[in-house]
């Protein structure tokens, strides 16, 4: 009986002209999304790799210089494009991708691509992630809004229920039929990017990506299933195609456009960020005058000189067997580094609170929950960006220590020394790290799935008493 119901519903969907047009338009948009994602991934990753190589080669071939002055020549640390950025580019265009490695200055991640984009970018970048988060729900709602309501409007619901078909079988058959259509679209969403990655990198290079990719596809299936169930439940409960379409379209508009913007504004007001002027004033004051018992900069310099003289058992700085200037440079670097660490930790706490509040707004929007899950799984989220910035800063300090140690005994550094300075290489954290940070969005997505199931159960029960 269930097979007959599914076949009947599929034939009705196939005969419906609107569904045919919807699938055609969806296929066109999906093709464009795949092209955009692949083009973004290939061109951006190649550009960043070339830039990283070029700036480092310039640094190690700068010739004979004072070590400290040569270190100021610096080079860039680039955040490589995530492999799954082909699916979702996330916040990459807004956070930047390059970190300048230079003594005394904690770098800021720069070169935000959105600053060079036109106003059209404000509508979003059409890739697989955008398609899944915004266009797929609209298609599912258009497909399911009259799934059950048409039976009441055509007057066939009592005729169907008076046969051997139970309410549960009717609901299951119609949902499975709609699920097969939705599943075909999801299959294209899942297989298309995988085929492009295999073509670009080779099938053997995909082994490391498959666990993460499988988690992404699992999340996408859960997302599509709950939306299909939600659309069917609204059609069951409203018993009117027009009303169901209005409810679902309104829910889509609220969840996609209104809730994220209201949540962002609420987060900004509830946890206001530190201004650039206040940040600079606070860090400058702490560097000059210290915090607590650290002492002023002059006091720290005097204490350092006394400590070094005692260590080498001499009475004058001129009698030291090493140069004192690089020792002061390294000490200042460590002292200023502690100040900047405290300041950036405070900023990250504010950002974490803002992000958590935005994530909690997914209680009102399953689209936002899936978006957060997608960002984390594709390593294009804010947490991964912070990890990159922290590792780039650690590398900058490592380079400073190497140069200062050499400077204590040498006043000139040549290319042979510059080649000993290590290149920066960043690898995003693994799947476990990403899933832990995506725990809240995943839990909210599961909660929406349970809510959709509950609404379906309610509608089925009401259908059974007809």
Coordinates of N, CA, C and O in Angstrom, one line a residue, residues 279-392:
X279 N 40.9 50.7 22.4 CA 41.9 49.6 22.4 C 43.3 50.1 22.4 O 44.2 49.7 23.1
X280 N 43.6 51.1 21.5 CA 44.9 51.6 21.3 C 45.4 52.3 22.6 O 46.5 52.2 23.0
X281 N 44.5 53.1 23.2 CA 44.8 53.8 24.4 C 45.1 52.9 25.6 O 46.1 53.1 26.3
X282 N 44.3 51.8 25.7 CA 44.6 50.9 26.8 C 45.9 50.1 26.6 O 46.6 50.0 27.6
X283 N 46.1 49.6 25.4 CA 47.4 48.9 25.2 C 48.6 49.8 25.3 O 49.6 49.4 25.9
X284 N 48.5 51.0 24.9 CA 49.7 51.9 25.0 C 49.9 52.2 26.5 O 51.1 52.2 26.9
X285 N 48.9 52.5 27.2 CA 49.1 52.8 28.7 C 49.7 51.6 29.4 O 50.6 51.7 30.2
X286 N 49.2 50.4 29.1 CA 49.7 49.2 29.8 C 51.2 48.9 29.4 O 52.0 48.5 30.2
X287 N 51.5 49.2 28.1 CA 52.9 49.0 27.7 C 53.9 50.0 28.4 O 55.0 49.6 28.7
X288 N 53.4 51.2 28.5 CA 54.3 52.2 29.1 C 54.4 52.1 30.6 O 55.4 52.3 31.2
X289 N 53.2 51.9 31.3 CA 53.2 51.9 32.7 C 53.0 50.6 33.4 O 53.1 50.5 34.7
X290 N 52.7 49.6 32.6 CA 52.6 48.2 33.2 C 51.3 48.0 33.9 O 50.5 48.9 34.1
X291 N 51.0 46.8 34.3 CA 49.8 46.4 35.0 C 50.2 45.8 36.3 O 51.1 44.9 36.4
X292 N 49.6 46.3 37.4 CA 49.9 45.7 38.7 C 51.3 46.1 39.2 O 51.7 47.3 39.2
X293 N 52.1 45.1 39.5 CA 53.5 45.3 39.9 C 54.5 45.1 38.8 O 55.7 45.0 39.1
X294 N 54.1 45.2 37.6 CA 55.0 45.1 36.5 C 56.0 46.3 36.4 O 57.1 46.1 35.9
X295 N 55.6 47.4 36.8 CA 56.5 48.6 36.8 C 56.4 49.3 35.4 O 55.9 48.7 34.5
X296 N 56.9 50.5 35.4 CA 56.9 51.3 34.2 C 57.9 50.7 33.2 O 58.7 49.8 33.5
X297 N 57.9 51.2 32.0 CA 58.9 50.7 31.0 C 60.3 51.0 31.4 O 61.2 50.1 31.2
X298 N 60.6 52.2 31.9 CA 61.9 52.5 32.4 C 62.4 51.6 33.5 O 63.5 51.1 33.6
X299 N 61.4 51.3 34.4 CA 61.7 50.5 35.6 C 62.0 49.0 35.1 O 63.0 48.4 35.6
X300 N 61.3 48.6 34.1 CA 61.5 47.2 33.6 C 62.9 47.2 32.9 O 63.6 46.2 33.0
X301 N 63.2 48.2 32.2 CA 64.5 48.3 31.5 C 65.7 48.3 32.5 O 66.7 47.5 32.3
X302 N 65.5 49.0 33.6 CA 66.6 49.0 34.6 C 66.7 47.6 35.3 O 67.9 47.2 35.5
X303 N 65.6 47.0 35.6 CA 65.7 45.7 36.2 C 66.3 44.7 35.2 O 67.0 43.8 35.7
X304 N 66.0 44.8 33.9 CA 66.6 43.9 33.0 C 68.1 44.1 32.9 O 68.8 43.1 32.9
X305 N 68.5 45.3 32.9 CA 70.0 45.6 32.8 C 70.7 45.0 34.0 O 71.8 44.3 33.9
X306 N 70.1 45.2 35.2 CA 70.7 44.6 36.4 C 70.8 43.1 36.4 O 71.8 42.5 36.8
X307 N 69.7 42.5 35.8 CA 69.7 41.0 35.8 C 70.7 40.5 34.8 O 71.4 39.5 35.1
X308 N 70.9 41.1 33.7 CA 71.9 40.7 32.7 C 73.3 40.9 33.2 O 74.1 40.0 33.0
X309 N 73.5 42.0 33.8 CA 74.9 42.2 34.4 C 75.2 41.2 35.5 O 76.3 40.7 35.5
X310 N 74.2 40.9 36.3 CA 74.4 39.8 37.3 C 74.7 38.5 36.7 O 75.5 37.7 37.2
X311 N 73.9 38.2 35.6 CA 74.1 36.9 34.9 C 75.5 36.7 34.3 O 76.1 35.6 34.4
X312 N 76.1 37.7 33.8 CA 77.4 37.6 33.1 C 78.5 38.1 34.1 O 79.7 38.1 33.7
X313 N 78.2 38.5 35.3 CA 79.1 38.8 36.3 C 80.0 40.0 35.9 O 81.3 39.9 36.0
X314 N 79.4 41.0 35.3 CA 80.1 42.2 35.0 C 79.4 43.4 35.6 O 78.2 43.3 36.0
X315 N 80.1 44.6 35.5 CA 79.5 45.8 36.2 C 79.0 46.8 35.2 O 78.3 47.7 35.6
X316 N 79.4 46.7 33.9 CA 79.0 47.7 32.9 C 78.5 46.9 31.7 O 78.9 45.8 31.4
X317 N 77.5 47.6 31.0 CA 76.9 47.0 29.8 C 77.9 46.8 28.7 O 77.9 45.9 27.9
X318 N 78.9 47.8 28.8 CA 80.0 47.7 27.7 C 80.8 46.4 27.9 O 81.5 46.0 26.9
X319 N 80.8 45.8 29.1 CA 81.7 44.7 29.3 C 81.0 43.3 29.0 O 81.6 42.3 29.2
X320 N 79.7 43.4 28.6 CA 79.0 42.2 28.3 C 79.6 41.5 27.1 O 80.0 42.1 26.1
X321 N 79.6 40.1 27.1 CA 80.1 39.4 26.0 C 79.2 39.3 24.8 O 79.5 38.7 23.7
X322 N 78.0 39.8 25.0 CA 76.9 39.8 23.9 C 76.4 41.2 23.8 O 76.6 42.1 24.7
X323 N 75.7 41.5 22.7 CA 75.1 42.8 22.5 C 73.8 42.9 23.4 O 73.0 42.0 23.4
X324 N 73.7 44.0 24.1 CA 72.6 44.2 25.0 C 71.3 44.6 24.3 O 70.2 44.3 24.7
X325 N 71.4 45.3 23.2 CA 70.3 45.8 22.5 C 69.3 44.7 22.1 O 68.1 44.8 22.3
X326 N 69.7 43.6 21.5 CA 68.8 42.5 21.1 C 68.1 41.9 22.4 O 67.0 41.4 22.3
X327 N 68.8 41.9 23.5 CA 68.2 41.4 24.7 C 67.1 42.3 25.2 O 66.0 41.8 25.6
X328 N 67.3 43.6 25.1 CA 66.2 44.6 25.4 C 65.0 44.4 24.4 O 63.8 44.5 24.8
X329 N 65.4 44.2 23.1 CA 64.3 44.0 22.1 C 63.4 42.8 22.4 O 62.2 42.9 22.4
X330 N 64.1 41.7 22.8 CA 63.3 40.5 23.1 C 62.5 40.6 24.4 O 61.4 40.2 24.4
X331 N 63.1 41.3 25.4 CA 62.3 41.6 26.6 C 61.1 42.4 26.4 O 60.0 42.2 26.9
X332 N 61.3 43.5 25.5 CA 60.2 44.4 25.2 C 59.1 43.6 24.4 O 57.9 43.8 24.6
X333 N 59.6 42.7 23.5 CA 58.6 41.9 22.8 C 57.8 41.0 23.7 O 56.6 40.9 23.5
X334 N 58.4 40.4 24.7 CA 57.7 39.6 25.6 C 56.7 40.4 26.4 O 55.6 40.0 26.7
X335 N 57.2 41.5 26.9 CA 56.3 42.4 27.8 C 55.1 42.9 27.0 O 54.0 42.8 27.5
X336 N 55.4 43.4 25.8 CA 54.3 44.0 25.0 C 53.4 42.8 24.5 O 52.2 43.0 24.4
X337 N 54.0 41.7 24.3 CA 53.1 40.5 23.9 C 52.1 40.1 25.0 O 51.0 39.8 24.7
X338 N 52.5 40.2 26.2 CA 51.6 39.9 27.3 C 50.4 40.9 27.3 O 49.3 40.6 27.6
X339 N 50.8 42.2 27.1 CA 49.8 43.2 27.0 C 48.8 43.0 25.9 O 47.5 43.0 26.1
X340 N 49.3 42.7 24.7 CA 48.4 42.4 23.6 C 47.6 41.1 23.8 O 46.5 41.1 23.3
X341 N 48.2 40.1 24.4 CA 47.5 38.9 24.6 C 46.3 39.2 25.5 O 45.1 38.7 25.3
X342 N 46.5 40.0 26.6 CA 45.3 40.3 27.5 C 44.3 41.1 26.7 O 43.1 40.8 26.9
X343 N 44.7 42.0 25.9 CA 43.7 42.9 25.2 C 42.9 42.1 24.2 O 41.7 42.2 24.1
X344 N 43.6 41.2 23.4 CA 42.9 40.4 22.4 C 42.1 39.3 23.0 O 41.0 39.0 22.5
X345 N 42.5 38.8 24.2 CA 41.6 37.8 24.9 C 40.3 38.5 25.3 O 39.2 37.9 25.2
X346 N 40.4 39.7 25.8 CA 39.2 40.5 26.2 C 38.3 40.7 25.0 O 37.0 40.5 25.1
X347 N 38.8 41.0 23.8 CA 38.0 41.2 22.6 C 37.4 39.8 22.2 O 36.2 39.8 21.8
X348 N 38.2 38.8 22.3 CA 37.6 37.5 21.9 C 36.5 37.0 22.8 O 35.5 36.4 22.4
X349 N 36.6 37.4 24.1 CA 35.5 37.1 25.0 C 34.2 37.8 24.6 O 33.1 37.2 24.6
X350 N 34.3 39.0 24.2 CA 33.1 39.8 23.7 C 32.6 39.2 22.4 O 31.4 39.0 22.3
X351 N 33.5 38.8 21.5 CA 33.1 38.2 20.3 C 32.4 36.8 20.5 O 31.4 36.5 19.8
X352 N 32.9 36.1 21.5 CA 32.3 34.8 21.8 C 30.9 35.0 22.3 O 30.0 34.2 22.0
X353 N 30.7 36.0 23.2 CA 29.4 36.2 23.7 C 28.4 36.6 22.6 O 27.2 36.2 22.6
X354 N 28.9 37.5 21.7 CA 28.0 37.9 20.6 C 27.7 36.7 19.7 O 26.5 36.6 19.3
X355 N 28.7 35.9 19.4 CA 28.4 34.7 18.5 C 27.5 33.8 19.2 O 26.6 33.2 18.5
X356 N 27.6 33.5 20.5 CA 26.7 32.6 21.2 C 25.3 33.1 21.2 O 24.3 32.3 21.0
X357 N 25.1 34.4 21.3 CA 23.8 35.0 21.3 C 23.1 34.8 19.9 O 22.0 34.5 19.8
X358 N 23.9 35.0 18.9 CA 23.5 34.8 17.5 C 23.1 33.4 17.3 O 22.1 33.0 16.6
X359 N 24.0 32.5 17.8 CA 23.7 31.0 17.6 C 22.4 30.6 18.3 O 21.6 29.8 17.8
X360 N 22.1 31.2 19.5 CA 20.9 30.9 20.2 C 19.7 31.4 19.5 O 18.6 30.8 19.7
X361 N 19.8 32.4 18.6 CA 18.7 32.9 17.9 C 18.2 31.8 16.9 O 17.1 31.9 16.3
X362 N 19.0 30.8 16.7 CA 18.6 29.6 15.8 C 17.4 28.9 16.4 O 16.8 28.0 15.8
X363 N 17.1 29.2 17.7 CA 15.8 28.7 18.3 C 14.6 29.1 17.4 O 13.6 28.5 17.4
X364 N 14.8 30.2 16.7 CA 13.7 30.8 15.9 C 13.9 30.5 14.4 O 13.1 30.9 13.6
X365 N 15.1 29.9 14.1 CA 15.4 29.8 12.7 C 16.3 28.6 12.4 O 17.5 28.6 12.7
X366 N 15.7 27.5 11.9 CA 16.6 26.3 11.5 C 17.6 26.7 10.4 O 18.6 26.0 10.3
X367 N 17.3 27.7 9.6 CA 18.2 28.1 8.6 C 19.5 28.6 9.2 O 20.6 28.3 8.7
X368 N 19.4 29.3 10.3 CA 20.6 29.9 10.9 C 21.4 28.7 11.6 O 22.6 28.8 11.6
X369 N 20.7 27.8 12.2 CA 21.4 26.6 12.8 C 22.2 25.9 11.8 O 23.4 25.5 12.0
X370 N 21.6 25.6 10.6 CA 22.4 24.9 9.6 C 23.5 25.7 9.1 O 24.6 25.2 8.7
X371 N 23.3 27.0 9.0 CA 24.4 27.9 8.5 C 25.6 27.8 9.4 O 26.8 27.7 9.0
X372 N 25.4 27.9 10.7 CA 26.5 27.8 11.7 C 27.2 26.4 11.6 O 28.4 26.3 11.7
X373 N 26.4 25.4 11.5 CA 27.0 24.0 11.3 C 27.8 24.0 10.0 O 29.0 23.4 10.0
X374 N 27.3 24.6 9.0 CA 28.1 24.6 7.7 C 29.4 25.3 7.8 O 30.4 24.9 7.3
X375 N 29.4 26.5 8.5 CA 30.6 27.3 8.6 C 31.7 26.5 9.4 O 32.9 26.5 9.0
X376 N 31.3 25.8 10.4 CA 32.3 25.1 11.2 C 32.8 23.9 10.5 O 34.0 23.6 10.5
X377 N 32.0 23.1 9.8 CA 32.4 21.9 9.1 C 33.3 22.3 7.9 O 34.2 21.5 7.5
X378 N 33.1 23.4 7.3 CA 33.9 23.8 6.1 C 35.1 24.6 6.5 O 35.9 25.1 5.7
X379 N 35.3 24.9 7.8 CA 36.5 25.6 8.4 C 36.5 27.0 7.8 O 37.6 27.6 7.6
X380 N 35.3 27.6 7.7 CA 35.2 29.0 7.2 C 34.5 29.9 8.3 O 33.9 30.9 7.9
X381 N 34.6 29.5 9.5 CA 34.0 30.1 10.6 C 34.9 31.0 11.4 O 36.1 31.1 11.1
X382 N 34.4 31.8 12.3 CA 35.2 32.7 13.1 C 36.1 32.0 14.0 O 37.2 32.5 14.3
X383 N 35.8 30.9 14.6 CA 36.7 30.1 15.5 C 38.0 29.7 14.7 O 39.1 29.8 15.2
X384 N 37.8 29.3 13.5 CA 39.0 28.9 12.7 C 39.8 30.1 12.4 O 41.1 30.1 12.3
X385 N 39.2 31.2 12.1 CA 39.9 32.5 11.8 C 40.7 32.9 13.0 O 41.9 33.3 12.9
X386 N 40.2 32.8 14.2 CA 40.9 33.1 15.4 C 42.1 32.2 15.6 O 43.2 32.6 16.0
X387 N 41.9 30.9 15.3 CA 43.0 29.9 15.4 C 44.1 30.3 14.5 O 45.3 30.2 14.9
X388 N 43.8 30.7 13.3 CA 44.8 31.1 12.3 C 45.6 32.3 12.8 O 46.8 32.4 12.8
X389 N 44.8 33.3 13.3 CA 45.5 34.5 13.8 C 46.4 34.2 15.0 O 47.5 34.8 15.1
X390 N 46.0 33.3 15.9 CA 46.8 33.0 17.0 C 48.1 32.3 16.6 O 49.2 32.5 17.1
X391 N 48.0 31.4 15.6 CA 49.2 30.6 15.2 C 50.1 31.6 14.4 O 51.3 31.4 14.5
X392 N 49.5 32.5 13.6 CA 50.4 33.4 12.9 C 51.1 34.3 13.9 O 52.3 34.6 13.7

